[in-house]
C-alpha positions as a LaTeX table, in Angstrom:
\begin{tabular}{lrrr}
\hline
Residue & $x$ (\AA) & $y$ (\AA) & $z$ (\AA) \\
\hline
Unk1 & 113.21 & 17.52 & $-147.93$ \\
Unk2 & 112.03 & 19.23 & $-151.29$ \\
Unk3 & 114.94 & 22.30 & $-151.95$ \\
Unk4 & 111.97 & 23.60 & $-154.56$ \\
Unk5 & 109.55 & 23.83 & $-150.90$ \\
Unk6 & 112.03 & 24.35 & $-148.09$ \\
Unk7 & 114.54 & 26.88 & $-146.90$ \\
Unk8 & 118.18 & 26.08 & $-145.68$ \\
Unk9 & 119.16 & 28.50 & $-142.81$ \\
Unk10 & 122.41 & 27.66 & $-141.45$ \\
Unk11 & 124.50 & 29.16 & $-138.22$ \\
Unk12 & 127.65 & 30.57 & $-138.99$ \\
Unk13 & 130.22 & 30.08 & $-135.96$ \\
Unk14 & 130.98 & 26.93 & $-135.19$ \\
Unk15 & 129.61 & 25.62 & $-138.66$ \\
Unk16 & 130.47 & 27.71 & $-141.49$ \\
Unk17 & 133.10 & 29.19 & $-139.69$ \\
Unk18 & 135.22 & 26.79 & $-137.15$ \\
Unk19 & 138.63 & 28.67 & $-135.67$ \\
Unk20 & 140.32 & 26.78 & $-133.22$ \\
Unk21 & 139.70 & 29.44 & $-131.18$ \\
Unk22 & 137.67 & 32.74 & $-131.17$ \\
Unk23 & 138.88 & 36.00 & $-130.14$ \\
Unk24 & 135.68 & 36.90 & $-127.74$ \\
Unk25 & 136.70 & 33.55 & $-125.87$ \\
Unk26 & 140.45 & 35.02 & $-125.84$ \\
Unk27 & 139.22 & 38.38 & $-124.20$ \\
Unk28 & 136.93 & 36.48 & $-122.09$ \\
Unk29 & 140.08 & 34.47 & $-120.33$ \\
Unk30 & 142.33 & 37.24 & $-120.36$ \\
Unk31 & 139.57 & 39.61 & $-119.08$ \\
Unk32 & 136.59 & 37.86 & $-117.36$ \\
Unk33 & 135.16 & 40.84 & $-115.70$ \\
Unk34 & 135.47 & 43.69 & $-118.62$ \\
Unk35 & 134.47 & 42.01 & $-121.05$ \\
Unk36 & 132.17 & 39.54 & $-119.31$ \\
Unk37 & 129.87 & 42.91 & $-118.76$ \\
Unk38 & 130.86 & 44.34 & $-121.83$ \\
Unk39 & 129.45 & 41.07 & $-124.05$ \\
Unk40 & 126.41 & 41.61 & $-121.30$ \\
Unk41 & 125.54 & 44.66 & $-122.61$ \\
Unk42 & 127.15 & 46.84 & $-125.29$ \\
Unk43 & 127.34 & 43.53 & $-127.59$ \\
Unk44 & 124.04 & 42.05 & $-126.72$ \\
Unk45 & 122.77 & 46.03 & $-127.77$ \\
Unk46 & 124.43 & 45.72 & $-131.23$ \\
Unk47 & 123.33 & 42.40 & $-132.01$ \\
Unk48 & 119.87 & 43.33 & $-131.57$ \\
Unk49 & 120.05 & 46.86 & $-133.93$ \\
Unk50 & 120.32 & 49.05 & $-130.93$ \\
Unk51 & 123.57 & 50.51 & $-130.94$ \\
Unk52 & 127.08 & 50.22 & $-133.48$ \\
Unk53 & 129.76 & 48.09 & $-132.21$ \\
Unk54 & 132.04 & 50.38 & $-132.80$ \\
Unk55 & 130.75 & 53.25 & $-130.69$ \\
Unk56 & 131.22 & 50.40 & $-128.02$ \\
Unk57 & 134.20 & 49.28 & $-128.92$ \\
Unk58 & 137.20 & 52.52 & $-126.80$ \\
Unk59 & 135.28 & 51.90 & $-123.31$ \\
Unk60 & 136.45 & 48.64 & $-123.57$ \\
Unk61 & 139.62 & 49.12 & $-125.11$ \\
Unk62 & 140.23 & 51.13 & $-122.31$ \\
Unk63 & 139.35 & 48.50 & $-119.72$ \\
Unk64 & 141.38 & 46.17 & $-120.83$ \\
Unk65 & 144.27 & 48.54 & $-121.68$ \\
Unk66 & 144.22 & 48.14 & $-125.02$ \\
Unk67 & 145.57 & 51.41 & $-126.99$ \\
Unk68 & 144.93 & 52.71 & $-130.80$ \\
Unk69 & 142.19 & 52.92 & $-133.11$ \\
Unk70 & 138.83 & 50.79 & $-132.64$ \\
Unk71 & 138.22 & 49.99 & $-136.01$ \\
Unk72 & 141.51 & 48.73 & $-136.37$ \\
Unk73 & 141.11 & 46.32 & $-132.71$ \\
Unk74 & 137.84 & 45.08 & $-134.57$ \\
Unk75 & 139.99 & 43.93 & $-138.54$ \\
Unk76 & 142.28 & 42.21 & $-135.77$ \\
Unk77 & 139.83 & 40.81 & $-134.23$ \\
Unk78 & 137.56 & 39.90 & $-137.23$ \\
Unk79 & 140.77 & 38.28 & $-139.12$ \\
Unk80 & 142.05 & 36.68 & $-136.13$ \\
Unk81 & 138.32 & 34.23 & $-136.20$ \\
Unk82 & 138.52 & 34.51 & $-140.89$ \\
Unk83 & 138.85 & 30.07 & $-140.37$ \\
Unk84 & 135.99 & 29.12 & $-142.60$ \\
Unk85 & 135.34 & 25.53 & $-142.59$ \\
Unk86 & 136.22 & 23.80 & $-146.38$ \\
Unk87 & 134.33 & 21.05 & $-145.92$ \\
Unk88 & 130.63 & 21.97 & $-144.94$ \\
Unk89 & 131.48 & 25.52 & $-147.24$ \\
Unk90 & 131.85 & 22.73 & $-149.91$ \\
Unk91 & 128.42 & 20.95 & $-148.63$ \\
Unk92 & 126.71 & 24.34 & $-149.10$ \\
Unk93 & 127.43 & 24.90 & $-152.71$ \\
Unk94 & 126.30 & 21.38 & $-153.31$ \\
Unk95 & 123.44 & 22.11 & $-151.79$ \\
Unk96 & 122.66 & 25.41 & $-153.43$ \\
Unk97 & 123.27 & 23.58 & $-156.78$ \\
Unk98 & 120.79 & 21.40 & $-156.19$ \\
Unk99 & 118.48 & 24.40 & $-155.88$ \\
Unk100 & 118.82 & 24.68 & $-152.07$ \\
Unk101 & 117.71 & 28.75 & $-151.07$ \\
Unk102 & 120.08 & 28.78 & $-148.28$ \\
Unk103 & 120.18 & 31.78 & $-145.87$ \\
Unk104 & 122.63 & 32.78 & $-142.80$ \\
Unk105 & 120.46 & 32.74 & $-139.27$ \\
Unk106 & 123.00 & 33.84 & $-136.76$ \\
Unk107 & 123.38 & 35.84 & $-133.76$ \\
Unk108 & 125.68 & 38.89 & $-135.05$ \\
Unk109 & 126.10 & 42.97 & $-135.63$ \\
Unk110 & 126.46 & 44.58 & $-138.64$ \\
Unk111 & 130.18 & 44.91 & $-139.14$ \\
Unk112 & 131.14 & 41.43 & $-138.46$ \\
Unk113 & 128.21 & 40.33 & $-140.28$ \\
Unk114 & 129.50 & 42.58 & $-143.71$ \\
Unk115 & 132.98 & 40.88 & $-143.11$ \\
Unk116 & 131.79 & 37.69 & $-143.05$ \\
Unk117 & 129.63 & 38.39 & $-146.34$ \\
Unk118 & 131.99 & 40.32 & $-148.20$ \\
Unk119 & 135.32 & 39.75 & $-147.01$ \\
Unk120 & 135.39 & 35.97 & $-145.92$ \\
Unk121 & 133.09 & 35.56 & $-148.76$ \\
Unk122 & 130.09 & 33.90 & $-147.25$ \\
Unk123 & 127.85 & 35.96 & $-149.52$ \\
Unk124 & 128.98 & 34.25 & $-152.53$ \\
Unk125 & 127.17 & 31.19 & $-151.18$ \\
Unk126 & 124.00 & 31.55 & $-149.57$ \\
Unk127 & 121.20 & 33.81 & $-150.82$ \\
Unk128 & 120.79 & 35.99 & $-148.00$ \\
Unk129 & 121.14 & 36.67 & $-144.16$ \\
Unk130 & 118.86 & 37.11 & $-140.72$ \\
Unk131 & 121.47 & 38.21 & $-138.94$ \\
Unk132 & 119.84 & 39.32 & $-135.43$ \\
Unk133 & 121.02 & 42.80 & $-135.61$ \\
Unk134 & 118.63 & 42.87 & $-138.56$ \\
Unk135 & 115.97 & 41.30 & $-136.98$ \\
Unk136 & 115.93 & 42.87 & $-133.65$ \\
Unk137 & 115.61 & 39.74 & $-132.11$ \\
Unk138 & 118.50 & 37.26 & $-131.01$ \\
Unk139 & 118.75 & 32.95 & $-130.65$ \\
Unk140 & 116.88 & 31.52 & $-129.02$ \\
Unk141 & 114.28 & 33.96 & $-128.46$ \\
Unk142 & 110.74 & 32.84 & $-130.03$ \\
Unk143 & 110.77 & 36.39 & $-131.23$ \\
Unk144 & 113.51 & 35.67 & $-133.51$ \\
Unk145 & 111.88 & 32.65 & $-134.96$ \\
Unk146 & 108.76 & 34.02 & $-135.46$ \\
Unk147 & 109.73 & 36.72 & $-137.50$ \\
Unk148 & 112.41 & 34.94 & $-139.98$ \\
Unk149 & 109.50 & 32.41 & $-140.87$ \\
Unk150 & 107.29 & 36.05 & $-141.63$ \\
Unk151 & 110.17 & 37.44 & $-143.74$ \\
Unk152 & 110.02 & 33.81 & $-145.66$ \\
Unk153 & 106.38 & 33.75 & $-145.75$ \\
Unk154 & 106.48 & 30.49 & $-145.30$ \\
Unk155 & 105.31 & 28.01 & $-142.83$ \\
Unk156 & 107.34 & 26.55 & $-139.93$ \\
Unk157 & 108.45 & 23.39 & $-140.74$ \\
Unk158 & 109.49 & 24.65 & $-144.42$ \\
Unk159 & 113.05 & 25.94 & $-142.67$ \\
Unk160 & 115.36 & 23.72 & $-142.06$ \\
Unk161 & 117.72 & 24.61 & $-139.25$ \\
Unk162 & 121.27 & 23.76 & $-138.29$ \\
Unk163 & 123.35 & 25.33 & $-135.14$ \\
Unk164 & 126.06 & 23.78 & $-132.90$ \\
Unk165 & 123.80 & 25.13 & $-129.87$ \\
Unk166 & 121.33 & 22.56 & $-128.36$ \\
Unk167 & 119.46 & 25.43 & $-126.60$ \\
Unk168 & 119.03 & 27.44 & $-130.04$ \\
Unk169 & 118.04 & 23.81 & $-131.50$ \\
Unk170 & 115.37 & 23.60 & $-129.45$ \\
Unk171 & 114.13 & 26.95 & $-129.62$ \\
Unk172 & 113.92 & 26.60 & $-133.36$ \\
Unk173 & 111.95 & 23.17 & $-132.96$ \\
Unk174 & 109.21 & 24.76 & $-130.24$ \\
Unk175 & 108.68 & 27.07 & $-132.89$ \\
Unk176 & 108.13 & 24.63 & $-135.50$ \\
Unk177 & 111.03 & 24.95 & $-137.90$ \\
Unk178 & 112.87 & 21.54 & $-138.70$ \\
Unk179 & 116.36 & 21.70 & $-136.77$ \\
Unk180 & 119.21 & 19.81 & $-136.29$ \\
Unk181 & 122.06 & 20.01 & $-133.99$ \\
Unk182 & 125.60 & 20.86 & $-135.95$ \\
Unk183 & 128.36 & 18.05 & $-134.49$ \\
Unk184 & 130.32 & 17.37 & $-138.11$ \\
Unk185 & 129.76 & 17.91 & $-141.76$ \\
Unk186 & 129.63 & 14.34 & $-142.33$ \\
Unk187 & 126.14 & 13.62 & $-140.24$ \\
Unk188 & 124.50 & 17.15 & $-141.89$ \\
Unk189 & 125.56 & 15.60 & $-145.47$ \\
Unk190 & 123.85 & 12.49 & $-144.59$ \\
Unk191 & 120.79 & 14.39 & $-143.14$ \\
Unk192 & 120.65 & 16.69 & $-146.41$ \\
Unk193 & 120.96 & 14.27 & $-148.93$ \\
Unk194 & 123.98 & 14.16 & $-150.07$ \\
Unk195 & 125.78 & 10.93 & $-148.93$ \\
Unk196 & 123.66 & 7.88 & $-148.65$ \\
Unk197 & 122.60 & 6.86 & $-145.12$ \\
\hline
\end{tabular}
């Protein structure tokens, strides 16, 4: 892999970032039904560029009884997941010092996706995002691949692709891009060069 030819594109939860818990899966236990539909449809909407989380963000509030101000439910609930991942963060710059153009491909909406650029500080370390509220498109629809490898006018199997879901995997692979499956930092530095085999 030639970092003067390819493209890195890298998933952010559950490889960049790596809580021991996240607060959708919180709500989700606590409130199965509320926010089961409410992930089914208001979130799904603002991931794709068709609505703003926090227009969304009361009606649930007030299903699961929550009370007070949604932008301040959303900092708790953006800080409560803020557990980057030291180790492949370290990986990255490595990477991008080697001359890596390394890019953010993630399913996301636009205020989490500013906090995790300009607050957590993931924008200090990759060169750009395709967040799917930006692309219109979300993981692991072919739509999404197809147009991140137009925006990179480049051909398929220039990108190489790592997420911790098999099903977005192999949705990046039928479309041609070069992925790999996310299990621990140490197999993606052997993979990317950076530890001998």
């Amino acid at each position: 892999m030639n970092p003067a030819t390819h493209f890195l594109l890298l998933d952010i939860d559950g490889v960049l970032i790596q809580p021991d818990d996240f607060y959708g899966a919180k709500l989700s236990r606590e409130y199965p039904a509320a926010f089961g539909e409410w992930m089914r449809t208001a979130f799904i909407a603002a991931s794709t560029g068709k609505s703003d989380l926090l227009d969304d963000l009361p009606a649930l509030m007030v299903q699961i009884g929550r009370r007070g101000d949604a932008e301040a439910f959303y900092r708790e609930w953006l800080d409560y997941e803020n557990v980057v991942h030291p180790p492949t963060l370290e990986a990255v710059k490595q990477l991008r010092l080697r001359g890596w153009r390394t890019y953010l491909a993630t399913n996301q909406e636009r205020h989490r996706t500013q906090h995790l650029l300009e607050v957590v500080g993931l924008g200090a370390v990759t060169d750009g995002h395709f967040a799917s509220y930006a692309v219109g498109h979300r993981k692991p629809s072919a739509e999404y691949y197809a147009l991140v490898t137009q925006q990179l006018n480049c051909q398929p199997e220039q990108i190489i692709f790592w997420d911790d879901s098999a099903e977005n995997v192999a949705a990046a692979r039928a479309a041609g891009w070069t992925a790999y499956l996310f299990t621990d930092v140490s197999h993606f530095r052997r993979v990317m060069g950076l530890d001998p085999e």
